[in-house]
CSV table of C-alpha atoms and ligand atoms in Angstrom, one decimal:
chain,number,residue,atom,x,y,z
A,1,UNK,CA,-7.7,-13.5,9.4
A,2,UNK,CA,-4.8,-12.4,7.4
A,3,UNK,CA,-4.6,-12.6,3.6
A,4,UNK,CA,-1.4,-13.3,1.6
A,5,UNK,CA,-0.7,-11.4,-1.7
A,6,UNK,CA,2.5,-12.6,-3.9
A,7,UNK,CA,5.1,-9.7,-3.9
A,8,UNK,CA,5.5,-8.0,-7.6
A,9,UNK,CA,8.0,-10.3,-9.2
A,10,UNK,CA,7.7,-13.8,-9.9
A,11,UNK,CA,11.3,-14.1,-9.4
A,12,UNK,CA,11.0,-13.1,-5.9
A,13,UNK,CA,7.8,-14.2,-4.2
A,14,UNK,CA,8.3,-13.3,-1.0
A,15,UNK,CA,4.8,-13.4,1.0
A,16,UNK,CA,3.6,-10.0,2.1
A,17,UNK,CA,1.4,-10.3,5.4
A,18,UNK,CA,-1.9,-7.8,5.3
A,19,UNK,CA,-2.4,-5.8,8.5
A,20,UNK,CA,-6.2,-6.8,9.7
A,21,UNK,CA,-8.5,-4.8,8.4
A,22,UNK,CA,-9.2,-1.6,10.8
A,23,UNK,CA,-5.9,-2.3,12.9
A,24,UNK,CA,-3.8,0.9,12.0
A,25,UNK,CA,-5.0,4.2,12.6
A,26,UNK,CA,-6.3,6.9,9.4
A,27,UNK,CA,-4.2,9.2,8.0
A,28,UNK,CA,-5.3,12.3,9.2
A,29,UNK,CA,-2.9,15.7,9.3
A,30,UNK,CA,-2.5,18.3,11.8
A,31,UNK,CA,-5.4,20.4,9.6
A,32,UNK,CA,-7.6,17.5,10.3
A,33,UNK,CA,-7.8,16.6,6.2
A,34,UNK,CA,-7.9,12.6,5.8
A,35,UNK,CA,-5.3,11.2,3.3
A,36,UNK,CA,-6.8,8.6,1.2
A,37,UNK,CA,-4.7,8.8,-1.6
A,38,UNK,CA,-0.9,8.1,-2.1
A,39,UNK,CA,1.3,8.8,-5.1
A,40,UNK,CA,4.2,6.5,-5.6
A,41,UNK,CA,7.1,7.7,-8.2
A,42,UNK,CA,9.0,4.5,-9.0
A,43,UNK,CA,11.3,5.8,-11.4
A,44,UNK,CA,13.0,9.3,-11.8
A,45,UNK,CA,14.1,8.6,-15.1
A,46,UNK,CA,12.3,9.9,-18.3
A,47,UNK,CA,12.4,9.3,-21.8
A,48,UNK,CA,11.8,12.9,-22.6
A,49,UNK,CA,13.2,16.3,-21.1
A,50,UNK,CA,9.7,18.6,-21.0
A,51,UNK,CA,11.3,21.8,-20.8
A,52,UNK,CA,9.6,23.2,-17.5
A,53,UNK,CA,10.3,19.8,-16.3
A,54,UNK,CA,13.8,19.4,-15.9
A,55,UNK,CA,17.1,20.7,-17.9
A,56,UNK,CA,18.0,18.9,-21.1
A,57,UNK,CA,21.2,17.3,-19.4
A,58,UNK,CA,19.4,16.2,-16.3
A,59,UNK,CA,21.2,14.2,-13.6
A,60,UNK,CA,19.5,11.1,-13.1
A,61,UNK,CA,19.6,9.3,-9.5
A,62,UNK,CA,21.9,5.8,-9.4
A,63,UNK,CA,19.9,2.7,-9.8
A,64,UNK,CA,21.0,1.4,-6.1
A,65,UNK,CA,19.1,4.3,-4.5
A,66,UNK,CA,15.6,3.8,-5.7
A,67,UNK,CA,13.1,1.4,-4.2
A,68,UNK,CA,13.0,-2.4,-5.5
A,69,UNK,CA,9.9,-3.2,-7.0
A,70,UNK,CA,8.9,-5.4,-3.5
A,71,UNK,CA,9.7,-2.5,-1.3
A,72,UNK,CA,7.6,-0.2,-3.6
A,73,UNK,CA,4.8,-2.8,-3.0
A,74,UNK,CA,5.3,-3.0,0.7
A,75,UNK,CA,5.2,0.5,1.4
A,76,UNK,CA,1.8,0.9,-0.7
A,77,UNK,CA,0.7,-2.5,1.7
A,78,UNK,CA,2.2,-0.1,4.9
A,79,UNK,CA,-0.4,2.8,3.3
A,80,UNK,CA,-2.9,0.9,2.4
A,81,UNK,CA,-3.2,-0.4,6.2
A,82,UNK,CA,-3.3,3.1,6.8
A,83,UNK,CA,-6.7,3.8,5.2
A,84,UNK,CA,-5.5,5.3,1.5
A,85,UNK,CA,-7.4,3.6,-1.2
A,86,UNK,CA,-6.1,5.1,-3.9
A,87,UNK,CA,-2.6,5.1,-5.3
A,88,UNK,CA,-1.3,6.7,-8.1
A,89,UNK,CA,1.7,5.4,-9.9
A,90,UNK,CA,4.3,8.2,-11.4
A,91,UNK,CA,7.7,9.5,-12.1
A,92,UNK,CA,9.7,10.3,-13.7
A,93,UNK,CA,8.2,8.0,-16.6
A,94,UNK,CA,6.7,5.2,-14.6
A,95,UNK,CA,6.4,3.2,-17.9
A,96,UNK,CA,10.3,3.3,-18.8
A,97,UNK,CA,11.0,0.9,-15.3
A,98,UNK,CA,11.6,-2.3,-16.0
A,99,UNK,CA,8.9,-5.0,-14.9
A,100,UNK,CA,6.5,-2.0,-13.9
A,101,UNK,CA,3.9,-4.1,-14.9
A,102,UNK,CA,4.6,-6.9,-12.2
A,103,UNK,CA,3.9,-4.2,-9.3
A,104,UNK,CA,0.4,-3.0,-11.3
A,105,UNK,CA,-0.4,-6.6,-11.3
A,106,UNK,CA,0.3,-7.4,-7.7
A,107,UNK,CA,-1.6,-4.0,-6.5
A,108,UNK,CA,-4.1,-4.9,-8.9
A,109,UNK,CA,-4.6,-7.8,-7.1
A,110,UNK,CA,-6.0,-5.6,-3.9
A,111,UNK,CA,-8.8,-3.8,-5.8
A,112,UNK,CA,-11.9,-4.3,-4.7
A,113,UNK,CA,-10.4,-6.0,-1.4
A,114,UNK,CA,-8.8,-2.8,0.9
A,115,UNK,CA,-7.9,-0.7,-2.3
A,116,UNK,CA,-10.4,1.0,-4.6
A,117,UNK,CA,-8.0,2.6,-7.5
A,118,UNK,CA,-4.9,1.9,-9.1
A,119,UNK,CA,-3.9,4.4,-12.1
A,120,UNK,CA,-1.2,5.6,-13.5
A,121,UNK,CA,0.6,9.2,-14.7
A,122,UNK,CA,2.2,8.9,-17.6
A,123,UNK,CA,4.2,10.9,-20.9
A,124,UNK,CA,2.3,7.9,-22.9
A,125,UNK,CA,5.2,7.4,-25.1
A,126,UNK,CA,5.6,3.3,-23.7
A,127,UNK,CA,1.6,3.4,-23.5
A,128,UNK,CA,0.8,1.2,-26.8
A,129,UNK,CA,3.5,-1.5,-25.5
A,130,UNK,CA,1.7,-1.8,-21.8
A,131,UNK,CA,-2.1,-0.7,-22.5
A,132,UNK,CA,-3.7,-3.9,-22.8
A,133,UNK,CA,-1.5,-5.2,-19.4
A,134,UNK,CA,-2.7,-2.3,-17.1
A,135,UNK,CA,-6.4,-2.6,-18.0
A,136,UNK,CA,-5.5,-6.8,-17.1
A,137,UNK,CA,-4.1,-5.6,-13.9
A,138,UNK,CA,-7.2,-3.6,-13.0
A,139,UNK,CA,-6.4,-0.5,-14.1
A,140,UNK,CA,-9.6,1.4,-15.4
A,141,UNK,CA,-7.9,5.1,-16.2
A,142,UNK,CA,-5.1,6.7,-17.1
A,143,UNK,CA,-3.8,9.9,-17.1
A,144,UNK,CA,-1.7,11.3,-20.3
A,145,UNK,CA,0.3,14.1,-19.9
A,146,UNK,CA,0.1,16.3,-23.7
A,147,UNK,CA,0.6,19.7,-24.3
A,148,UNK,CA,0.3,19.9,-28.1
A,149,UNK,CA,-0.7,18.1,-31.0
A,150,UNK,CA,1.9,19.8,-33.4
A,151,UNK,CA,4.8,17.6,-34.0
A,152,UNK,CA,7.4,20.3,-34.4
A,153,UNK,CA,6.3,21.9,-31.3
A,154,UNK,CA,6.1,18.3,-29.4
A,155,UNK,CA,9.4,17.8,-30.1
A,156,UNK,CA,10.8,21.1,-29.3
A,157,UNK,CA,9.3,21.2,-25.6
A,158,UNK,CA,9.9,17.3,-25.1
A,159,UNK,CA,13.3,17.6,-26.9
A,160,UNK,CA,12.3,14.5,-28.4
A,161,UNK,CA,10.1,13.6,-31.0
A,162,UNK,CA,7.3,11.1,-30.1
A,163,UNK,CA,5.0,12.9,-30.8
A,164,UNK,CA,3.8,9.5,-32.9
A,165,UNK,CA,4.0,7.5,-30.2
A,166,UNK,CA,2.2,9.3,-27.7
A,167,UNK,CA,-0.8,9.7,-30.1
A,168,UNK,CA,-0.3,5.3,-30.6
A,169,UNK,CA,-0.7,4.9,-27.1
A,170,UNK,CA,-3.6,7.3,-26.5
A,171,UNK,CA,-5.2,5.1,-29.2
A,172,UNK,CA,-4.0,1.8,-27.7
A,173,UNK,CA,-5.3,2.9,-24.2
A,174,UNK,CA,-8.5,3.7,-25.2
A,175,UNK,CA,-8.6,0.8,-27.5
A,176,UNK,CA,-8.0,-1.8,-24.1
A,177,UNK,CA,-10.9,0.2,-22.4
A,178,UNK,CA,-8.8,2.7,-20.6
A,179,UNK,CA,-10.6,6.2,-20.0
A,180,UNK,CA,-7.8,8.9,-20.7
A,181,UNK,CA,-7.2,12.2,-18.8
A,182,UNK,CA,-5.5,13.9,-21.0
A,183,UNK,CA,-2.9,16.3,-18.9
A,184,UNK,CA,-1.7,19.8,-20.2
A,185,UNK,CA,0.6,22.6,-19.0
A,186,UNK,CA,-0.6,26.1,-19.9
A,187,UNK,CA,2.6,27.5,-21.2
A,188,UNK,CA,2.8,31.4,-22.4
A,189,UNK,CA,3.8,31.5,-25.8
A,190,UNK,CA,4.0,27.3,-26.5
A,191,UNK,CA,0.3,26.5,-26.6
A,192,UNK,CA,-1.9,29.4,-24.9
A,193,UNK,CA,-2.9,29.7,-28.5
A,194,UNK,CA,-3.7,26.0,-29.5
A,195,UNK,CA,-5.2,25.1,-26.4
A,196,UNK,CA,-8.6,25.0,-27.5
A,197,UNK,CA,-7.9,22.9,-30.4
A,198,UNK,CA,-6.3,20.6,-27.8
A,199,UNK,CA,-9.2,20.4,-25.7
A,200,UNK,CA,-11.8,20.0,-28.7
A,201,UNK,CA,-9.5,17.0,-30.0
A,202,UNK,CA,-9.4,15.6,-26.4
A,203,UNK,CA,-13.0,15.7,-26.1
A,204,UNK,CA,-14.0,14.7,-29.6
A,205,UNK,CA,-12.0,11.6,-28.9
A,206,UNK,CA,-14.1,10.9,-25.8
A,207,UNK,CA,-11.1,12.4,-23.2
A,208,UNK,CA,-11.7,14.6,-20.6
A,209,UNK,CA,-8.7,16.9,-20.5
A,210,UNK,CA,-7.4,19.2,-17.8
A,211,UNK,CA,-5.0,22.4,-17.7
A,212,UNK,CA,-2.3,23.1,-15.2
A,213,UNK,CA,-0.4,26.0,-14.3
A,214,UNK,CA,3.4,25.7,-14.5
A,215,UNK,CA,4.9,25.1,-11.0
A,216,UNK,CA,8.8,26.5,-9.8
A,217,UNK,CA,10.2,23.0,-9.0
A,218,UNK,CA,13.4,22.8,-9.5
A,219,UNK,CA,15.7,24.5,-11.8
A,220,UNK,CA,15.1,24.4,-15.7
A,221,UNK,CA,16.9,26.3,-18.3
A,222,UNK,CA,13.9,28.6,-19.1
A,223,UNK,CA,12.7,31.8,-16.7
A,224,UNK,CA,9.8,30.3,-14.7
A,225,UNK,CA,7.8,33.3,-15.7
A,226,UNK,CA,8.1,33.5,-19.2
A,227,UNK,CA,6.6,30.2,-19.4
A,228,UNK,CA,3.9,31.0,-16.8
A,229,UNK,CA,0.1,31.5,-18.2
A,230,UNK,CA,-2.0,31.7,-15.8
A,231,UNK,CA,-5.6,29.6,-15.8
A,232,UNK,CA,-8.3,32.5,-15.2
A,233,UNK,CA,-6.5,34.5,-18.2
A,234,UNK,CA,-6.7,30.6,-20.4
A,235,UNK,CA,-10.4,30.5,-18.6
A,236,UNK,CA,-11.7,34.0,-19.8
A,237,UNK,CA,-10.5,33.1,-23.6
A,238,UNK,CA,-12.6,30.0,-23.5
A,239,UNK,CA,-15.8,31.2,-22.2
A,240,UNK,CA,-15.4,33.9,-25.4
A,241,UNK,CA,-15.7,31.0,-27.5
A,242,UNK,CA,-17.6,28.1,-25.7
A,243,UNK,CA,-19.9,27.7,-22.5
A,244,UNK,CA,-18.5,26.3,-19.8
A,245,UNK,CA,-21.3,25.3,-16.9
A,246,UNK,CA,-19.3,24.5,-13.1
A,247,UNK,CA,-19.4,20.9,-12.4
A,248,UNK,CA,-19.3,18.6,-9.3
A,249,UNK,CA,-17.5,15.9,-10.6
A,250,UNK,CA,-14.1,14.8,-8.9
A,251,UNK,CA,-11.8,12.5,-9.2
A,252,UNK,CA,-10.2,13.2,-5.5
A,253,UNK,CA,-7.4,15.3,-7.3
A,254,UNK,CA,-6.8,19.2,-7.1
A,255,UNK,CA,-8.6,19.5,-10.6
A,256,UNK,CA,-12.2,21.6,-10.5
A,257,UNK,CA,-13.9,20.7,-13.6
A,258,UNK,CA,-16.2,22.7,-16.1
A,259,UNK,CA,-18.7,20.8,-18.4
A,260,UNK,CA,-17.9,22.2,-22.3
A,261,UNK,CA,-21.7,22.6,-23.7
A,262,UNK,CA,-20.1,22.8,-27.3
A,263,UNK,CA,-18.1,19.9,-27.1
A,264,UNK,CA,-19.7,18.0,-24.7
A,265,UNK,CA,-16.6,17.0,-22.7
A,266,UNK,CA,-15.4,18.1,-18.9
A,267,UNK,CA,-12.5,20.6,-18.7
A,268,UNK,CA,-10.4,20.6,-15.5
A,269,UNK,CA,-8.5,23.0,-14.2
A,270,UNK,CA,-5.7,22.4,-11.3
A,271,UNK,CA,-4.8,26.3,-10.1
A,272,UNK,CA,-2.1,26.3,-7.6
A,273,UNK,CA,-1.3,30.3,-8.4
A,274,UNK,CA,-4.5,31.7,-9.0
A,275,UNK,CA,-7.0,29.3,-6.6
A,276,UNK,CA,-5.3,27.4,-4.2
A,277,UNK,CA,-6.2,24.0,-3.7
A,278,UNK,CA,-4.6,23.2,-0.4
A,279,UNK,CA,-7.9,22.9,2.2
A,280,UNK,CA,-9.0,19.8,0.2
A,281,UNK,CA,-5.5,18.1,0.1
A,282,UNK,CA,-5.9,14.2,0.5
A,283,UNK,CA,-3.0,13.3,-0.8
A,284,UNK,CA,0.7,12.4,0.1
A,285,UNK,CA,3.8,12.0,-2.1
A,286,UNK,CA,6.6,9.0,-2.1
A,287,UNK,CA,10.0,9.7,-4.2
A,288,UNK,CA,11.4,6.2,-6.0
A,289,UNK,CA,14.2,6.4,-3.2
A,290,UNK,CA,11.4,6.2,-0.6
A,291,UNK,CA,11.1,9.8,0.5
A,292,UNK,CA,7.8,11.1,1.2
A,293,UNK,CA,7.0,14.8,0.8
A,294,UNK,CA,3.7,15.4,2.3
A,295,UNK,CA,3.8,18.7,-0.2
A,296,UNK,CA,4.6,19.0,-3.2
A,297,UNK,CA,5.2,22.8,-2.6
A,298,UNK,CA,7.4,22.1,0.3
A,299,UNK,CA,10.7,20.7,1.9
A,300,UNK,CA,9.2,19.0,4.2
A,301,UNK,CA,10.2,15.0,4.2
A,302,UNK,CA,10.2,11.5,5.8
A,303,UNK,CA,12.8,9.0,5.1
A,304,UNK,CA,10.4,5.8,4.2
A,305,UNK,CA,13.4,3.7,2.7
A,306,UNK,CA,14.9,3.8,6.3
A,307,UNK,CA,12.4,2.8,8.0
A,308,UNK,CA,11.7,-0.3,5.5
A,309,UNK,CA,15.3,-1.0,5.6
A,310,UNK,CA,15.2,-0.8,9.2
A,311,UNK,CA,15.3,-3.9,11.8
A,312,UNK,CA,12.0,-3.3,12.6
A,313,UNK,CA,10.2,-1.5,9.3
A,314,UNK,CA,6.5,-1.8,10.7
A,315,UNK,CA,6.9,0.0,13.4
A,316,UNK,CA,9.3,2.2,12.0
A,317,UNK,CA,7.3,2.8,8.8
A,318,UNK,CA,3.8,3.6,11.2
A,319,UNK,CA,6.3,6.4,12.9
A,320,UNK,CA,7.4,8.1,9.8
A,321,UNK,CA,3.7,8.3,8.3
A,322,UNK,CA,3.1,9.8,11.8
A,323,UNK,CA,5.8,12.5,11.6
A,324,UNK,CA,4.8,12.9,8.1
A,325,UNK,CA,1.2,14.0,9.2
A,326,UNK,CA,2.5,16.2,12.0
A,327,UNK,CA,4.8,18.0,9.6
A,328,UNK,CA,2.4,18.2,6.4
A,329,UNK,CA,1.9,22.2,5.4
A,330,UNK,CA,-1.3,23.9,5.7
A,331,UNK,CA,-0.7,25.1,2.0
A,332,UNK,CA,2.2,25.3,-0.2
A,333,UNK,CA,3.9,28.4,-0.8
A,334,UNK,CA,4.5,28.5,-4.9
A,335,UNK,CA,4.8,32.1,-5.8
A,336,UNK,CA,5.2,33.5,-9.2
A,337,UNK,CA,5.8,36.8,-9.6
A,338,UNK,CA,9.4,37.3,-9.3
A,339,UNK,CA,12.0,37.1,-12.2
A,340,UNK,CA,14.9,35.4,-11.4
A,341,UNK,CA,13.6,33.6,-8.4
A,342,UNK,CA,15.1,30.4,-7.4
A,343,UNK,CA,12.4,27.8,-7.5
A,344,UNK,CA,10.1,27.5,-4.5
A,345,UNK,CA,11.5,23.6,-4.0
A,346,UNK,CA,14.9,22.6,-5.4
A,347,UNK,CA,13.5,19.0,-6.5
A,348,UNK,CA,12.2,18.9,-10.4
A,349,UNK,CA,8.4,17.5,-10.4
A,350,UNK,CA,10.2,14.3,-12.0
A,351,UNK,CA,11.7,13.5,-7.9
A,352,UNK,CA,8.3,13.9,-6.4
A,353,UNK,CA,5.9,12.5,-9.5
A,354,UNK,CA,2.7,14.1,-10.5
B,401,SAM,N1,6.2,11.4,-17.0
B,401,SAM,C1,4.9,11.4,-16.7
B,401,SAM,C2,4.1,12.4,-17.4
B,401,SAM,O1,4.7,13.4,-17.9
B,401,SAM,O2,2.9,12.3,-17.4
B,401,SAM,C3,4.6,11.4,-15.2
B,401,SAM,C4,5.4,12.4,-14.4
B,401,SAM,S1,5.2,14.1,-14.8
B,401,SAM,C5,6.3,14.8,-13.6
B,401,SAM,C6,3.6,14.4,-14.1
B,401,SAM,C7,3.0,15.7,-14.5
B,401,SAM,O3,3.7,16.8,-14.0
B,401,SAM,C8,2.8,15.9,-16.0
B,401,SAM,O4,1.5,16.1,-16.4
B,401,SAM,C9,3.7,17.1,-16.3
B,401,SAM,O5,3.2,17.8,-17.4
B,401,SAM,C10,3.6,17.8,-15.0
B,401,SAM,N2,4.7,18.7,-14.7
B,401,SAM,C11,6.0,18.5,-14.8
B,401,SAM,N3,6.7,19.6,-14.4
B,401,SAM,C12,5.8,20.5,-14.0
B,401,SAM,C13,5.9,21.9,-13.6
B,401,SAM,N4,7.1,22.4,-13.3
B,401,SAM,N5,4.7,22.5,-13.3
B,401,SAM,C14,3.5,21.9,-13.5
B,401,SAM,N6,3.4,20.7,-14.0
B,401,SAM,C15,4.5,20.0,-14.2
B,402,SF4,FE1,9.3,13.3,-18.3
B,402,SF4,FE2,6.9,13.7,-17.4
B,402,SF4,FE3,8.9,15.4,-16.8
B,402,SF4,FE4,8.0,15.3,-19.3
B,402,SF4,S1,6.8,15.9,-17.5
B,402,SF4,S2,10.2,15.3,-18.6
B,402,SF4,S3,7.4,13.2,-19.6
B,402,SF4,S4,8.7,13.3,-16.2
């Protein structure tokens, strides 16, 4: 029997049919991995300019070419039928879209039923406005993306400074019931220094927090490799001062987490230079103007939009996931050891979401 879910907005309630259950083939790649989980940017906009993000004056997409908030909804539906149960909403800033909230609450809708998590990657700057509405919508965690607590240093690597806010909306998340992931770049000379602080902060609030190496995507005003520190060097440091013990726990990202002894909180670490991750990728990647990148490393891409736009976007849409999963890498091929290199993939990590 089919069930009918409302489409996102109110103002446009189209019906939106569910595929029965077991109908569509799993996702499963050339390297026989499974995918399970989908991240879905619906905005490449951003309310700050991280400077190994994206250049201060970046060029944002027109409004006309990214997804509506119903197609957004209909091509997690086309995944979902696929066997992913787990979607990730990111950008860009996800918060800064209009009405983001009306998609959460229609996906939110599917949990527990054919979808098992809904969460979100955000800057946190918009977090205190929407927290209470995402944990309504189903949402139990959140991901926060903060690489410093000092205001002056916030502002210079954001080039804005929210600092404040963020900090608000880490309160106001946790305050709803949301358990925070807080999300930091390890960048050489910014915050290899501060790092533990960050991390004893993060934990004494009740966070788990997680480091990630900087990635060449796209081009940015700084050298890639001044700002590159890499994890094992950030690792060695902290096991001078604390005791970190290897932990099983996962939360079906790349992240391998240590439990802290001396602050009692988990410390992941996501390594794409010095461990790579790539064997135990579940995960595919959808742009907000439909275009899926089965790595984030890569070139490789489906048009999605088409397909939905075309005359007949089931059939079209089961085809591209296919020719996504014949074309997904066997491992990305980041490198960072060259000054002056052009980045491994021209699109900034705000195109593909993180
Ligand atoms: N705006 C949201 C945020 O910052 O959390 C979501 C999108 S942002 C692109 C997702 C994550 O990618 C953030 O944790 C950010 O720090 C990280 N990121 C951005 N550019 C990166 C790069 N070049 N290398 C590694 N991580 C990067
Ligand atoms: Fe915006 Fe996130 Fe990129 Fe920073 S990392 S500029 S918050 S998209």
């Amino acid at each position: 029997m089919n069930d009918a879910v409302s489409a996102p907005s109110p103002r446009q309630p189209d019906l939106i049919l569910l595929p029965e259950a077991g109908a569509a083939r799993p996702l499963v790649d050339a390297f026989q991995r499974r995918i399970t989980y989908l991240r879905l940017s619906v905005t490449d906009r951003c309310d700050l300019r991280c400077s190994y993000c994206m250049p201060e004056r970046m060029t944002f997409l027109p409004k006309k070419e990214v997804l509506s908030l119903e197609e957004l909804y209909e091509l997690a539906t086309g995944f979902i039928a696929r066997g992913v149960t787990k979607i990730r909403i990111t950008g860009g800033e996800p918060l800064v879209r209009r009405d983001i909230i009306d998609l959460f609450t229609a996906l939110g809708r599917r949990l527990g039923h054919d979808l098992q998590e809904l969460t979100l990657t955000t800057n946190g700057t918009q977090l205190a406005e929407h927290a209470e509405a995402l944990a309504k919508a189903g949402v139990k965690r959140v991901n926060v993306s903060l690489d410093t607590l000092d205001r002056e240093k916030f502002a210079a690597l954001t080039r804005r400074d929210s600092l404040p806010q963020v900090l608000e909306g880490i309160a106001a998340a946790k305050a709803a019931g949301l358990k925070v992931k807080l999300n930091a770049v390890a960048l050489k000379g910014v915050n290899g220094e501060e790092l533990p602080d960050l991390i004893a902060w993060g934990h004494g609030e009740g966070h788990d927090v997680t480091l990630i190496e900087v990635m060449p995507l796209g081009d940015v005003e700084e050298e890639r490799l001044d700002q590159y520190l890499p994890l094992d060097e950030v690792r060695r440091s902290l096991e001078a001062r604390w005791t970190l013990t290897e932990s099983d726990h996962r939360t079906g990202g790349p992240s391998a987490y240590v439990d802290v002894a001396e602050t009692g909180g988990k410390l992941g670490f996501i390594t794409p230079h010095t461990n790579n991750f790539c064997a135990g990728c579940n995960r595919l990647r959808v742009t907000a103007t439909g275009q899926l990148y089965p790595c984030l490393g890569g070139g490789e891409r489906v048009d999605l939009r088409a397909a939905l736009r075309s005359e007949a976007p089931e059939a079209n849409l089961a085809a591209a996931l296919d020719e996504a999963l014949r074309i997904k890498p066997e491992k990305h091929h980041f490198r960072m050891d060259a000054r002056g290199a052009a980045p491994a993939v021209p699109r900034h990590m705000s195109m593909t979401g993180g």
